[in-house]
Amino acid sequence: MADLEKDIAKILITRDQLRARIAELGNALSRDYAGQDLLLVCILKGGVLFLSDLIRAIHIPHAIEFMAISSYGGTRIESSGVVRIMMDLNSNIAGRNVLIVEDIVDTGRTLAYIIENLRTRNPASLKICALLDKPSRREVKVNLDYIGFAVPNEFVVGYGLDYNEIYRNLDFIGVLKPEMYAKPAEDSESAT
Ligand code: 5GP
């Protein structure tokens, strides 16, 4: 971990802050969905650490599913919004209360695509729970029902979020030193 930490310019959200906020989100979800069906759909890979802590903070019965999306043609630090489903859900969501669990909403394009796609499958309800929100970068309006933290317009890593597949295991959210991604990125297809 120490090796990776040297690439971090500053810590934005500590492990304790993450833990406290996720406990609050778990309580809010447990209250809002009490007595109802609940299916959490985690967007891989970035949302996986958030999901694993969030479900332990939810005290009502619920199910989980995973979906993997890749973003094509952007840079390594910016999504293009041209997205593709790499791995789809295993179950039918028609008539279910679906909660999308996402790591970060930046321009909103990725989430807008996922919402549009899942809506066609006729869930009873479709809500969004995003750990991080970068509102200053929004290009497409998306309604976030549950938000962990708002973050400034900086590229963040840790707690599931990567740069070039690295740094997901950091137990805090930090800003990557700009020199770590200063090298011009090639066009690539990358998992979110
Ligand atoms: P959007 O389509 O909203 O512009 O981008 C959403 C996706 O881009 C996120 O799911 C995430 O994979 C990636 N992303 C956006 N901002 C950041 C960031 O600051 N750090 C990291 N690691 N990924 C980001």
Coordinates of C-alpha atoms and ligand atoms in Angstrom, one line a residue:
M1 CA 0.0 0.0 0.0
A2 CA 2.8 2.4 0.9
D3 CA 4.2 2.0 -2.6
L4 CA 0.9 3.1 -4.1
E5 CA 0.4 5.9 -1.6
K6 CA 3.5 7.8 -2.9
D7 CA 1.6 8.4 -6.2
I8 CA -1.2 10.2 -4.3
A9 CA -1.2 14.1 -4.2
K10 CA -3.8 14.3 -1.4
I11 CA -6.4 12.3 0.4
L12 CA -9.9 13.6 -0.2
I13 CA -12.0 11.1 1.8
T14 CA -10.5 9.0 4.5
R15 CA -11.5 5.4 5.4
D16 CA -13.3 6.6 8.5
Q17 CA -15.3 9.1 6.5
L18 CA -16.2 6.4 4.0
R19 CA -17.3 4.1 6.7
A20 CA -19.5 6.7 8.5
R21 CA -21.2 7.9 5.3
I22 CA -21.8 4.3 4.0
A23 CA -23.4 3.5 7.4
E24 CA -25.8 6.5 6.9
L25 CA -26.6 5.4 3.3
G26 CA -27.3 1.8 4.5
N27 CA -29.7 3.2 7.2
A28 CA -31.4 5.4 4.6
L29 CA -31.8 2.5 2.2
S30 CA -33.0 0.2 4.9
R31 CA -35.7 2.7 5.9
D32 CA -36.7 3.7 2.3
Y33 CA -37.1 0.1 1.1
A34 CA -38.4 -1.4 4.3
G35 CA -41.0 -4.1 3.5
Q36 CA -40.2 -3.9 -0.2
D37 CA -38.2 -6.0 -2.7
L38 CA -34.7 -4.5 -3.3
L39 CA -32.2 -5.5 -6.0
L40 CA -28.8 -3.8 -6.0
V41 CA -27.1 -3.7 -9.4
C42 CA -23.4 -3.0 -9.0
I43 CA -21.5 -1.5 -11.9
L44 CA -18.2 -3.3 -12.2
K45 CA -15.4 -2.9 -11.6
G46 CA -15.3 0.5 -9.8
G47 CA -18.4 -0.1 -7.7
V48 CA -17.3 -3.4 -6.1
L49 CA -15.7 -2.1 -2.9
F50 CA -18.6 0.3 -2.3
L51 CA -21.1 -2.5 -2.9
S52 CA -19.4 -4.8 -0.5
D53 CA -19.5 -2.3 2.3
L54 CA -22.9 -0.9 1.5
I55 CA -24.7 -4.3 1.7
R56 CA -23.2 -4.9 5.1
A57 CA -24.7 -1.5 6.2
I58 CA -28.2 -2.5 4.8
H59 CA -30.3 -4.3 7.4
I60 CA -33.2 -5.5 5.2
P61 CA -33.3 -8.5 2.8
H62 CA -32.0 -7.7 -0.7
A63 CA -30.3 -9.3 -3.6
I64 CA -27.3 -8.2 -5.7
E65 CA -26.4 -8.4 -9.3
F66 CA -23.5 -7.2 -11.4
M67 CA -23.1 -5.6 -14.7
A68 CA -19.8 -4.6 -16.4
I69 CA -19.7 -1.7 -18.8
S70 CA -16.8 -0.6 -20.9
S71 CA -16.2 2.9 -22.2
Y72 CA -14.7 3.2 -25.6
G73 CA -12.7 5.9 -27.3
G74 CA -12.1 8.2 -24.3
T75 CA -8.8 8.8 -22.6
R76 CA -7.6 7.0 -19.5
I77 CA -9.0 9.7 -17.3
E78 CA -12.1 10.7 -19.2
S79 CA -15.0 8.6 -20.4
S80 CA -16.4 9.1 -23.9
G81 CA -19.9 8.0 -23.1
V82 CA -19.7 5.5 -25.9
V83 CA -20.3 2.5 -23.7
R84 CA -20.9 -1.2 -24.2
I85 CA -22.2 -3.9 -21.9
M86 CA -19.4 -6.4 -21.3
M87 CA -21.3 -8.5 -18.8
D88 CA -25.0 -8.4 -18.4
L89 CA -27.3 -9.1 -15.5
N90 CA -28.1 -12.8 -14.7
S91 CA -31.7 -12.2 -13.8
N92 CA -34.8 -10.6 -15.1
I93 CA -35.5 -7.2 -13.4
A94 CA -39.1 -6.7 -14.6
G95 CA -41.2 -5.7 -11.7
R96 CA -38.3 -5.3 -9.3
N97 CA -37.1 -2.3 -7.3
V98 CA -33.6 -1.8 -8.8
L99 CA -30.9 0.3 -7.2
I100 CA -27.9 1.0 -9.4
V101 CA -24.7 1.1 -7.3
E102 CA -22.0 3.2 -9.1
D103 CA -18.6 4.4 -8.1
I104 CA -18.6 8.0 -9.6
V105 CA -20.7 10.1 -11.8
D106 CA -18.7 12.5 -13.9
T107 CA -20.3 13.7 -17.2
G108 CA -23.2 11.4 -16.5
R109 CA -23.0 9.7 -19.9
T110 CA -22.2 6.2 -18.7
L111 CA -25.0 6.3 -16.1
A112 CA -27.5 7.8 -18.6
Y113 CA -26.8 4.8 -20.9
I114 CA -27.2 2.3 -18.1
I115 CA -30.5 3.9 -17.0
E116 CA -31.9 4.0 -20.5
N117 CA -30.9 0.3 -21.0
L118 CA -32.4 -0.9 -17.7
R119 CA -35.6 1.1 -18.1
T120 CA -36.4 -0.9 -21.2
R121 CA -36.5 -4.0 -19.0
N122 CA -39.5 -2.6 -17.0
P123 CA -38.3 -2.6 -13.4
A124 CA -40.9 -1.5 -10.9
S125 CA -38.6 1.3 -9.8
L126 CA -35.1 2.4 -10.8
K127 CA -33.0 4.5 -8.5
I128 CA -29.3 5.4 -8.3
C129 CA -26.8 5.3 -5.5
A130 CA -23.5 6.8 -6.4
L131 CA -20.5 6.9 -4.0
L132 CA -19.0 10.0 -5.6
D133 CA -20.6 12.9 -7.6
K134 CA -18.5 15.3 -9.7
P135 CA -21.3 17.8 -10.4
S136 CA -19.1 20.4 -12.1
R137 CA -18.5 18.0 -15.0
R138 CA -22.0 17.0 -15.7
E139 CA -23.1 17.0 -19.4
V140 CA -26.1 14.8 -19.2
K141 CA -28.7 15.3 -16.5
V142 CA -29.1 12.3 -14.3
N143 CA -31.1 12.2 -11.1
L144 CA -28.9 10.7 -8.3
D145 CA -31.2 9.5 -5.4
Y146 CA -28.4 8.7 -3.0
I147 CA -24.9 10.3 -3.0
G148 CA -22.0 9.5 -0.8
F149 CA -19.8 12.6 -1.4
A150 CA -19.5 15.4 -3.9
V151 CA -15.9 15.7 -5.1
P152 CA -14.1 18.5 -7.0
N153 CA -13.1 18.3 -10.6
E154 CA -10.0 16.2 -10.0
F155 CA -9.1 12.7 -11.0
V156 CA -9.6 10.4 -8.0
V157 CA -8.5 6.9 -7.3
G158 CA -8.8 4.3 -4.5
Y159 CA -11.6 2.4 -2.9
G160 CA -12.5 0.7 -6.2
L161 CA -11.6 3.5 -8.5
D162 CA -8.6 2.9 -10.7
Y163 CA -6.1 4.5 -13.0
N164 CA -5.1 2.0 -15.7
E165 CA -6.4 -0.8 -13.4
I166 CA -4.2 0.2 -10.5
Y167 CA -5.0 1.8 -7.1
R168 CA -8.4 0.1 -6.6
N169 CA -7.1 -1.4 -3.3
L170 CA -6.4 1.9 -1.5
D171 CA -8.8 2.2 1.4
F172 CA -9.3 5.9 0.9
I173 CA -10.3 8.2 -2.0
G174 CA -7.3 10.3 -3.1
V175 CA -6.2 12.6 -5.9
L176 CA -3.6 11.0 -8.2
K177 CA -0.5 13.1 -8.8
P178 CA -1.0 14.6 -12.3
E179 CA 2.4 13.4 -13.4
M180 CA 1.1 9.8 -13.1
Y181 CA -1.2 10.4 -16.1
A182 CA 0.7 13.1 -17.9
K183 CA 1.8 10.7 -20.6
P184 CA -0.5 11.0 -23.6
A185 CA -3.0 8.2 -23.5
E186 CA -3.9 6.1 -26.6
D187 CA -7.5 5.5 -27.6
S188 CA -8.6 2.5 -25.6
E189 CA -11.5 0.5 -24.4
S190 CA -11.5 0.3 -20.7
A191 CA -13.6 -1.1 -18.0
T192 CA -15.3 1.5 -15.8
Ligands
5GP1 P1 -19.1 9.6 -16.9 O1 -19.7 8.7 -18.0 O2 -20.1 10.0 -15.9 O3 -18.3 10.7 -17.5 O4 -17.9 8.7 -16.3 C1 -18.2 7.7 -15.4 C2 -17.1 6.7 -15.3 O5 -15.8 7.3 -15.6 C3 -17.0 6.2 -13.9 O6 -17.8 5.0 -13.7 C4 -15.5 5.9 -13.8 O7 -15.2 4.6 -14.2 C5 -14.9 6.9 -14.7 N1 -14.4 8.1 -13.9 C6 -15.0 9.3 -14.0 N2 -14.3 10.2 -13.2 C7 -13.3 9.5 -12.6 C8 -12.3 9.7 -11.6 O8 -12.1 10.9 -11.1 N3 -11.5 8.7 -11.3 C9 -11.7 7.4 -11.8 N4 -10.8 6.5 -11.4 N5 -12.6 7.1 -12.7 C10 -13.4 8.1 -13.1

